[in-house]
Amino acid sequence: MTKKLFIKSYGCQMNVYDAERMTDVLKPIGYSVTDRPEEANLVILNTCHIREKAAEKVYSELGRLNREKIKRTGKDNQMILAVGGCVAQAEGAEIVRRAPYVDMVFGPQTYHRLPEMVARAHRDANVVLDTDFPVESKFDHLPEPSAPNGYSAFLTVQEGCDKFCAFCVVPYTRGAEFSRPTTQVLAEAAHLVAGGVKEITLLGQNVNNYHGSCDDGGEWSLGRLIHEMARIDGLSGIRYTTSYPADMDDELINAHRDVEQLMPFLHLPVQSGSDRILKAMNRRHSSGDYRQIVARLRSARPDLALSSDFIVGFPGESDKDFEKTMDLVREIGFVQAYSFKYSPRPGTPAAAEPLQVSEAVKSERLAALQDLLNDQQLAFNRDCIGKEMNVLLERPGRKPGQLVGRSPYMQAVQVNAPESLIGSLVTLAITDAHGNSLSAHLGSAPTGPFVSEKRAIA
Ligand code: SAH
Ligand code: F3S
């Protein structure tokens, strides 16, 4: 009998990638994916610990799932309830205390051991807890990935972080920095492309600090890896996320100039425009460094569109500090961004700072920053009207007859087009702009999947 698996992922793209790999690990022991928790025999919440709100969601979801679990007690379709991801890593014991009905708790570095954990959960009434940082890399123990189910895919190349920004839990939940060997990465990329994938986003918490070992004993930087990936026939787009400003090296910047498949969009978190706050955050860049890095990137790739992350209300942030963030945003110009109120996280140095900013001030600053960022995003989107762009059509859109894809600049683009074009790279004429997306119609003849494209906007 096949058993059903339901995984719900929260947070970052790496969790999306991890969920796919968990599916691969569980397939050989008979689990197939369902999108309905009501029929699942194994439910995994793949959690995020980055801000308090993200972590709290898990507990309310667990309460709901437990009601379903209770209904099935004693029947032959019992449910195993598991918590994975970064909340599990950071507060495994707390989960067991608050939700004692949970059967398994495991961190992001142990999911290659899932079959063993599931077997133990069946045998043993006690909770199975596995939040080690094993010496072996999970990547060496995962099965060959199954066939991809879309045209764009994530590929984790680097994981963990040694930067210890004063607000951030990632170094504690994902562990020390680790880069996957180049041959492993290239093999996975080739496998994805052979399965129909046309665009790959390389993932890492510090992806631009990638330094994967290669067969000749040396190491490749991310720039070098991107050059090599671009040689894979049929791969029309490469992206990477998330980058740390101080790790932006010449080889990577030059890749933006030289590698046509590397999309002209970069997510480069700055967090704040105030040098005082950046220092208190333990970021290894000043606002001036950030401006210079952006200038170098833009001289390599003039149409590069930038995105960023911002935190408002970090402990000690004054009105003047916040104004410096607003100045930086006005000066650089972002096409999209994520901004957050500072959320104290247990165990991080900033959480113990005495000068916490009030909730009201945080809300006020966040609203002002988001107004500015939204204006910039809409202005950029409006600038695209009348231009042609090459877009990989990925799936049906919101309305019947529509397909949706991503522009080179990461905007979602909706177009009326036949379903037969899903998976094709087509030239679209942009007709309308909205806050978060573009509308388009089919432009000059569709270019077909494997045609190497010229830059649409230069
Ligand atoms: N380089 C990392 C970024 C980690 S978290 C990665 O891609 O995995 C993503 C963003 O969340 C950060 O850039 C930061 O802006 C925000 N963030 C992290 N910790 C936070 C906290 N304690 N409060 C508010 N925002 C936070
Ligand atoms: Fe977090 Fe800073 Fe690393 S934001 S992921 S500690 S670079």
Coordinates of C-alpha atoms and ligand atoms in Angstrom, one line a residue:
M1 CA 0.0 0.0 0.0
T2 CA 1.4 3.4 -0.8
K3 CA 1.4 5.9 2.0
K4 CA 0.7 9.6 1.6
L5 CA 3.1 12.4 2.5
F6 CA 2.1 16.0 3.0
I7 CA 4.9 18.6 3.5
K8 CA 4.2 22.3 4.3
S9 CA 7.1 24.6 3.9
Y10 CA 7.5 28.0 5.5
G11 CA 10.1 30.7 4.9
C12 CA 12.9 30.7 2.4
Q13 CA 13.5 29.0 -0.9
M14 CA 15.9 26.6 0.7
N15 CA 13.0 25.1 2.6
V16 CA 11.2 24.5 -0.8
Y17 CA 14.3 22.7 -2.1
D18 CA 14.6 20.7 1.2
A19 CA 11.0 19.6 0.9
E20 CA 11.6 18.2 -2.5
R21 CA 14.6 16.3 -1.3
M22 CA 12.6 14.9 1.7
T23 CA 10.1 13.6 -0.8
D24 CA 13.0 11.9 -2.7
V25 CA 14.2 10.3 0.5
L26 CA 10.8 9.0 1.5
K27 CA 9.8 7.7 -1.9
P28 CA 11.8 4.4 -1.6
I29 CA 9.9 3.5 1.6
G30 CA 6.6 3.9 -0.1
Y31 CA 5.5 7.6 0.4
S32 CA 3.9 9.6 -2.4
V33 CA 3.0 13.2 -2.1
T34 CA -0.5 14.5 -1.5
D35 CA -1.6 18.1 -1.2
R36 CA -4.3 17.2 1.4
P37 CA -3.2 16.7 5.0
E38 CA -6.5 15.0 5.7
E39 CA -5.4 12.0 3.7
A40 CA -1.7 12.0 4.7
N41 CA 0.0 9.3 6.8
L42 CA 3.0 11.5 7.4
V43 CA 2.7 15.2 7.8
I44 CA 5.9 17.3 7.9
L45 CA 5.9 21.0 8.8
N46 CA 9.1 22.3 7.4
T47 CA 9.5 25.4 9.5
C48 CA 11.2 28.8 9.6
H49 CA 12.6 30.5 12.7
I50 CA 13.8 33.8 11.2
R51 CA 11.2 36.0 12.9
E52 CA 8.9 35.4 15.8
K53 CA 5.7 35.4 13.7
A54 CA 7.1 32.7 11.4
A55 CA 7.9 30.5 14.4
E56 CA 4.5 31.0 16.1
K57 CA 2.6 29.9 13.0
V58 CA 3.9 26.4 13.5
Y59 CA 2.2 26.0 16.9
S60 CA -1.2 27.0 15.6
E61 CA -0.9 24.7 12.6
L62 CA 0.2 21.8 14.9
G63 CA -2.9 22.3 17.0
R64 CA -5.1 22.0 13.9
L65 CA -3.2 18.9 12.7
N66 CA -3.5 17.3 16.1
R67 CA -7.3 17.4 15.9
E68 CA -7.0 15.4 12.6
K69 CA -4.5 13.0 14.2
I70 CA -6.8 12.3 17.2
K71 CA -9.7 11.5 14.8
R72 CA -7.6 8.7 13.3
T73 CA -6.2 7.2 16.5
G74 CA -6.8 3.5 16.6
K75 CA -7.8 3.3 13.0
D76 CA -5.5 1.9 10.3
N77 CA -4.8 5.2 8.6
Q78 CA -2.9 6.8 11.6
M79 CA -1.0 10.0 11.1
I80 CA 2.7 10.6 12.0
L81 CA 3.1 14.3 12.7
A82 CA 6.6 15.7 12.2
V83 CA 8.3 19.1 12.6
G84 CA 11.4 19.7 10.5
G85 CA 13.4 22.8 9.5
C86 CA 14.8 25.7 11.6
V87 CA 12.2 25.9 14.4
A88 CA 12.8 22.2 15.0
Q89 CA 16.6 22.9 15.1
A90 CA 16.3 25.9 17.4
E91 CA 13.6 24.8 19.8
G92 CA 13.2 21.0 19.5
A93 CA 12.7 20.6 23.3
E94 CA 10.1 23.5 23.3
I95 CA 8.1 21.8 20.6
V96 CA 8.0 18.6 22.6
R97 CA 6.8 20.6 25.6
R98 CA 4.2 22.7 23.9
A99 CA 3.0 20.0 21.5
P100 CA 3.7 16.6 23.1
Y101 CA 1.6 14.8 20.5
V102 CA 4.3 15.5 17.8
D103 CA 6.0 12.2 16.8
M104 CA 9.2 13.5 15.1
V105 CA 11.4 16.6 15.4
F106 CA 14.3 16.9 13.1
G107 CA 16.6 19.7 11.9
P108 CA 17.7 20.8 8.4
Q109 CA 20.9 18.7 8.4
T110 CA 19.4 15.3 9.3
Y111 CA 16.6 14.7 6.8
H112 CA 18.6 12.1 4.9
R113 CA 17.8 10.0 8.0
L114 CA 14.1 10.3 7.6
P115 CA 13.4 6.6 6.7
E116 CA 15.1 5.5 10.0
M117 CA 13.2 8.2 12.0
V118 CA 9.9 7.1 10.5
A119 CA 10.6 3.4 11.4
R120 CA 11.4 4.5 15.0
A121 CA 8.3 6.6 15.2
H122 CA 6.2 3.5 14.3
R123 CA 8.0 1.4 16.9
D124 CA 8.2 3.8 19.7
A125 CA 5.6 5.9 21.4
N126 CA 8.3 8.5 22.5
V127 CA 9.1 11.4 20.2
V128 CA 11.9 10.9 17.8
L129 CA 14.3 13.8 18.1
D130 CA 17.2 14.4 15.7
T131 CA 18.7 17.8 15.7
D132 CA 22.3 16.9 15.3
F133 CA 24.8 18.6 13.1
P134 CA 26.1 15.3 11.7
V135 CA 29.7 15.2 10.5
E136 CA 28.6 13.6 7.3
S137 CA 27.0 15.9 4.7
K138 CA 23.4 15.0 4.0
F139 CA 24.1 15.7 0.3
D140 CA 26.3 12.6 0.2
H141 CA 23.5 10.5 1.5
L142 CA 20.5 11.7 -0.5
P143 CA 19.1 9.6 -3.3
E144 CA 19.4 10.8 -6.9
P145 CA 16.8 13.6 -7.2
S146 CA 13.6 12.5 -9.0
A147 CA 12.5 14.1 -12.3
P148 CA 11.8 17.8 -11.9
N149 CA 8.2 18.9 -12.1
G150 CA 8.6 22.3 -13.7
Y151 CA 10.7 24.4 -15.9
S152 CA 12.5 26.4 -13.3
A153 CA 14.2 24.8 -10.3
F154 CA 16.2 25.5 -7.1
L155 CA 19.5 23.9 -6.5
T156 CA 21.2 24.3 -3.1
V157 CA 25.0 24.8 -3.6
Q158 CA 25.9 26.2 -0.3
E159 CA 24.4 26.1 3.1
G160 CA 24.9 27.6 6.6
C161 CA 26.5 30.8 7.6
D162 CA 29.5 32.0 9.6
K163 CA 28.7 35.7 9.5
F164 CA 26.7 35.9 12.8
C165 CA 24.8 39.1 12.0
A166 CA 23.7 40.2 15.5
F167 CA 19.9 39.7 14.7
C168 CA 20.0 36.4 12.8
V169 CA 19.3 32.8 13.8
V170 CA 20.6 31.2 10.6
P171 CA 24.1 30.4 11.9
Y172 CA 22.5 28.6 14.8
T173 CA 19.8 26.7 12.9
R174 CA 21.6 25.9 9.6
G175 CA 25.0 25.5 11.1
A176 CA 28.5 26.3 9.7
E177 CA 29.1 27.3 6.1
F178 CA 29.4 24.4 3.7
S179 CA 29.8 24.3 -0.1
R180 CA 28.9 21.3 -2.1
P181 CA 31.6 19.9 -4.4
T182 CA 31.4 21.2 -7.9
T183 CA 30.9 17.8 -9.6
Q184 CA 27.9 17.1 -7.4
V185 CA 26.4 20.5 -8.3
L186 CA 27.0 20.2 -12.0
A187 CA 25.6 16.7 -12.1
E188 CA 22.5 17.9 -10.3
A189 CA 22.2 20.8 -12.7
A190 CA 22.6 18.5 -15.8
H191 CA 20.0 16.1 -14.3
L192 CA 17.5 19.0 -13.9
V193 CA 18.1 20.2 -17.5
A194 CA 17.7 16.7 -18.9
G195 CA 14.4 16.6 -17.1
G196 CA 13.2 19.8 -18.9
V197 CA 14.3 22.6 -16.5
K198 CA 15.4 25.7 -18.4
E199 CA 16.1 28.0 -15.5
I200 CA 18.1 27.2 -12.3
T201 CA 18.3 29.3 -9.2
L202 CA 21.4 28.5 -7.1
L203 CA 20.7 28.7 -3.4
G204 CA 22.7 29.3 -0.3
Q205 CA 22.4 31.4 2.8
N206 CA 25.6 33.0 1.6
V207 CA 25.6 31.8 -1.9
N208 CA 28.2 34.2 -3.2
N209 CA 30.7 32.9 -0.7
Y210 CA 30.5 29.5 -2.5
H211 CA 33.8 27.8 -2.6
G212 CA 33.2 24.2 -3.7
S213 CA 36.0 21.7 -4.0
C214 CA 36.7 20.5 -7.5
D215 CA 38.3 17.3 -8.8
D216 CA 41.8 18.7 -9.3
G217 CA 42.0 19.6 -5.6
G218 CA 41.2 23.3 -6.1
E219 CA 38.1 25.3 -5.4
W220 CA 35.7 27.2 -7.6
S221 CA 34.1 30.4 -6.7
L222 CA 30.4 31.1 -7.6
G223 CA 31.5 33.1 -10.6
R224 CA 33.5 30.1 -11.9
L225 CA 30.6 27.7 -11.2
I226 CA 28.2 30.0 -13.1
H227 CA 30.5 30.0 -16.1
E228 CA 30.6 26.2 -16.1
M229 CA 26.9 25.9 -15.7
A230 CA 26.3 28.2 -18.6
R231 CA 27.8 25.5 -20.8
I232 CA 25.0 23.1 -20.1
D233 CA 23.0 22.9 -23.3
G234 CA 19.4 23.9 -22.9
L235 CA 19.8 25.9 -19.7
S236 CA 18.6 29.4 -20.7
G237 CA 18.6 31.1 -17.3
I238 CA 20.7 31.1 -14.2
R239 CA 20.0 33.0 -10.9
Y240 CA 21.5 32.9 -7.4
T241 CA 20.3 33.9 -4.0
T242 CA 21.0 35.1 -1.3
S243 CA 24.2 37.1 -1.5
Y244 CA 26.3 38.9 1.2
P245 CA 27.6 42.3 0.0
A246 CA 31.2 41.8 1.3
D247 CA 31.5 38.5 -0.6
M248 CA 30.8 40.0 -4.0
D249 CA 34.1 39.3 -5.8
D250 CA 35.4 40.3 -9.3
E251 CA 34.8 36.9 -10.8
L252 CA 31.2 37.0 -9.9
I253 CA 30.7 40.7 -10.9
N254 CA 32.4 39.9 -14.3
A255 CA 30.1 36.9 -14.7
H256 CA 27.2 39.4 -14.8
R257 CA 29.0 41.0 -17.8
D258 CA 30.1 37.9 -19.6
V259 CA 27.5 35.1 -19.0
E260 CA 24.5 35.7 -21.1
Q261 CA 22.4 33.2 -19.2
L262 CA 23.0 34.9 -15.9
M263 CA 19.8 36.9 -15.4
P264 CA 20.1 40.7 -14.8
F265 CA 18.5 40.6 -11.3
L266 CA 20.3 40.4 -8.0
H267 CA 19.0 40.1 -4.4
L268 CA 21.6 41.8 -2.3
P269 CA 20.5 42.5 1.3
V270 CA 21.8 45.7 2.8
Q271 CA 19.6 45.7 6.0
S272 CA 20.3 49.4 6.9
G273 CA 21.7 52.6 5.4
S274 CA 23.3 53.7 8.7
D275 CA 26.9 52.8 9.3
R276 CA 26.4 52.9 13.0
I277 CA 23.6 50.4 12.8
L278 CA 25.4 48.2 10.3
K279 CA 28.3 48.0 12.7
A280 CA 26.0 47.1 15.6
M281 CA 24.4 44.5 13.3
N282 CA 27.9 43.0 12.8
R283 CA 27.5 43.4 9.1
R284 CA 30.9 43.5 7.3
H285 CA 30.0 46.4 5.0
S286 CA 29.3 50.1 5.4
S287 CA 26.7 51.9 3.4
G288 CA 29.5 53.3 1.3
D289 CA 30.8 49.8 0.5
Y290 CA 27.3 48.8 -0.6
R291 CA 27.1 51.8 -2.9
Q292 CA 30.5 50.9 -4.4
I293 CA 29.6 47.3 -4.9
V294 CA 26.4 48.3 -6.7
A295 CA 28.4 50.7 -8.9
R296 CA 30.8 47.9 -9.9
L297 CA 27.9 45.6 -10.7
R298 CA 26.1 48.2 -12.7
S299 CA 29.2 49.0 -14.7
A300 CA 29.4 45.2 -15.5
R301 CA 25.7 44.9 -16.3
P302 CA 24.0 48.3 -16.8
D303 CA 20.5 46.9 -16.8
L304 CA 21.0 45.0 -13.5
A305 CA 17.9 45.2 -11.4
L306 CA 18.4 45.2 -7.6
S307 CA 16.4 43.8 -4.7
S308 CA 17.3 43.9 -1.0
D309 CA 16.3 43.1 2.5
F310 CA 15.8 45.8 5.2
I311 CA 15.3 45.7 8.9
V312 CA 13.8 48.7 10.7
G313 CA 13.9 49.2 14.4
F314 CA 17.1 47.4 15.1
P315 CA 18.1 48.1 18.8
G316 CA 19.4 51.7 19.1
E317 CA 18.1 52.8 15.6
S318 CA 17.4 56.5 15.8
D319 CA 15.3 58.7 13.4
K320 CA 18.5 59.8 11.9
D321 CA 19.7 56.3 11.3
F322 CA 16.4 55.4 9.7
E323 CA 16.7 58.5 7.4
K324 CA 20.0 57.1 6.2
T325 CA 18.2 53.9 5.1
M326 CA 15.7 56.0 3.3
D327 CA 18.5 58.0 1.6
L328 CA 20.2 54.8 0.5
V329 CA 17.0 53.5 -1.0
R330 CA 16.4 56.8 -2.9
E331 CA 19.9 56.7 -4.2
I332 CA 20.2 53.1 -5.3
G333 CA 16.6 52.4 -6.5
F334 CA 15.3 48.9 -5.9
V335 CA 12.9 47.1 -8.2
Q336 CA 11.6 45.0 -5.4
A337 CA 12.5 44.4 -1.7
Y338 CA 11.6 42.7 1.5
S339 CA 11.4 44.8 4.7
F340 CA 10.8 43.7 8.2
K341 CA 10.4 45.1 11.7
Y342 CA 13.3 43.9 13.9
S343 CA 12.2 40.8 15.7
P344 CA 14.3 39.8 18.8
R345 CA 15.3 36.1 18.4
P346 CA 16.3 34.0 21.4
G347 CA 20.0 33.4 21.7
T348 CA 21.1 36.2 19.3
P349 CA 23.2 39.1 20.7
A350 CA 20.8 41.8 19.6
A351 CA 17.9 40.4 21.5
A352 CA 19.8 41.2 24.8
E353 CA 20.4 44.8 23.8
P354 CA 18.9 47.3 26.2
L355 CA 17.8 49.9 23.6
Q356 CA 14.9 48.1 22.0
V357 CA 12.8 50.3 19.7
S358 CA 9.1 50.5 20.4
E359 CA 6.6 48.6 18.3
A360 CA 4.9 51.9 17.3
V361 CA 8.1 53.4 16.0
K362 CA 8.9 50.2 14.1
S363 CA 5.5 50.3 12.5
E364 CA 5.8 53.9 11.5
R365 CA 9.3 53.4 9.9
L366 CA 8.2 50.2 8.2
A367 CA 5.2 51.9 6.6
A368 CA 7.4 54.8 5.4
L369 CA 10.1 52.5 4.0
Q370 CA 7.5 50.3 2.3
D371 CA 5.8 53.3 0.7
L372 CA 9.1 54.3 -0.9
L373 CA 10.0 50.8 -2.0
N374 CA 6.5 50.2 -3.5
D375 CA 6.8 53.5 -5.4
Q376 CA 10.1 52.4 -6.8
Q377 CA 8.8 49.0 -7.8
L378 CA 5.8 50.5 -9.5
A379 CA 8.0 53.0 -11.3
F380 CA 10.3 50.3 -12.6
N381 CA 7.3 48.2 -13.7
R382 CA 5.8 51.1 -15.5
D383 CA 9.1 51.7 -17.3
C384 CA 8.8 48.3 -18.8
I385 CA 5.7 49.1 -20.7
G386 CA 6.4 49.0 -24.4
K387 CA 9.5 46.9 -24.1
E388 CA 10.0 43.3 -25.2
M389 CA 11.3 40.7 -22.8
N390 CA 12.2 37.1 -23.0
V391 CA 10.1 35.2 -20.6
L392 CA 10.0 31.5 -19.6
L393 CA 6.3 30.6 -19.4
E394 CA 6.1 28.4 -16.4
R395 CA 2.5 27.6 -15.6
P396 CA -1.2 28.6 -16.0
G397 CA -1.9 32.1 -14.8
R398 CA -4.7 33.4 -12.6
K399 CA -7.3 33.8 -15.2
P400 CA -8.4 31.1 -17.8
G401 CA -6.3 31.3 -21.0
Q402 CA -3.5 33.0 -19.2
L403 CA 0.1 31.8 -18.6
V404 CA 2.6 33.2 -16.2
G405 CA 6.3 33.4 -16.2
R406 CA 9.2 35.6 -14.8
S407 CA 10.8 38.4 -16.7
P408 CA 14.6 38.5 -16.6
Y409 CA 14.1 41.1 -13.8
M410 CA 12.1 38.7 -11.7
Q411 CA 8.7 40.3 -12.3
A412 CA 5.8 38.0 -12.7
V413 CA 4.4 38.4 -16.2
Q414 CA 0.8 37.4 -17.2
V415 CA 0.0 36.7 -20.8
N416 CA -2.8 35.3 -22.9
A417 CA -1.2 32.3 -24.5
P418 CA -2.0 28.6 -25.4
E419 CA -1.1 26.0 -22.8
S420 CA 1.2 24.4 -25.4
L421 CA 3.6 27.2 -24.7
I422 CA 4.2 26.2 -21.1
G423 CA 7.9 25.5 -20.8
S424 CA 8.9 27.8 -23.7
L425 CA 11.0 30.8 -23.7
V426 CA 9.0 33.4 -25.6
T427 CA 9.4 37.1 -26.5
L428 CA 6.6 39.1 -24.9
A429 CA 5.6 42.7 -25.4
I430 CA 4.8 44.4 -22.1
T431 CA 1.5 46.2 -22.2
D432 CA 0.7 47.0 -18.6
A433 CA 2.3 47.4 -15.2
H434 CA 0.9 46.6 -11.7
G435 CA 2.4 46.8 -8.2
N436 CA 3.7 43.3 -8.3
S437 CA 3.4 42.1 -11.9
L438 CA 3.3 42.9 -15.6
S439 CA 0.8 42.1 -18.3
A440 CA 2.0 41.3 -21.8
H441 CA 1.0 39.9 -25.2
L442 CA 2.9 37.5 -27.3
G443 CA 5.5 39.5 -29.2
S444 CA 7.5 38.5 -32.3
A445 CA 7.3 34.7 -33.1
P446 CA 8.0 32.5 -30.0
T447 CA 11.6 31.8 -30.0
G448 CA 11.5 28.1 -29.0
P449 CA 13.0 26.5 -26.0
F450 CA 16.6 26.2 -26.8
V451 CA 17.4 29.4 -28.6
S452 CA 20.0 31.5 -26.9
E453 CA 18.5 34.9 -26.4
K454 CA 19.9 38.3 -26.9
R455 CA 19.3 40.7 -24.1
A456 CA 15.9 42.3 -24.4
I457 CA 16.6 45.5 -22.6
A458 CA 20.1 46.8 -22.8
Ligands
SAH1 N1 21.4 35.4 3.7 C1 20.2 34.8 4.3 C2 19.3 35.8 4.8 C3 18.6 35.4 6.0 S1 17.1 35.9 6.5 C4 19.5 33.8 3.5 O1 19.2 34.0 2.4 O2 19.2 32.7 4.0 C5 16.4 36.9 5.4 C6 16.2 38.2 5.9 O3 15.3 38.2 7.0 C7 17.4 38.9 6.3 O4 18.1 39.5 5.2 C8 16.9 40.0 7.2 O5 16.6 41.2 6.5 C9 15.6 39.4 7.8 N2 15.8 39.0 9.2 C10 16.7 38.1 9.7 N3 16.6 38.1 11.0 C11 15.7 39.0 11.4 C12 15.2 39.4 12.6 N4 15.6 39.0 13.8 N5 14.2 40.4 12.6 C13 13.8 40.9 11.5 N6 14.2 40.6 10.3 C14 15.2 39.6 10.2
F3S2 FE1 21.9 35.7 8.7 FE2 23.7 37.5 8.3 FE3 24.2 35.0 7.7 S1 21.5 37.7 7.8 S2 22.2 34.2 7.2 S3 23.9 35.8 9.7 S4 24.8 36.8 6.6

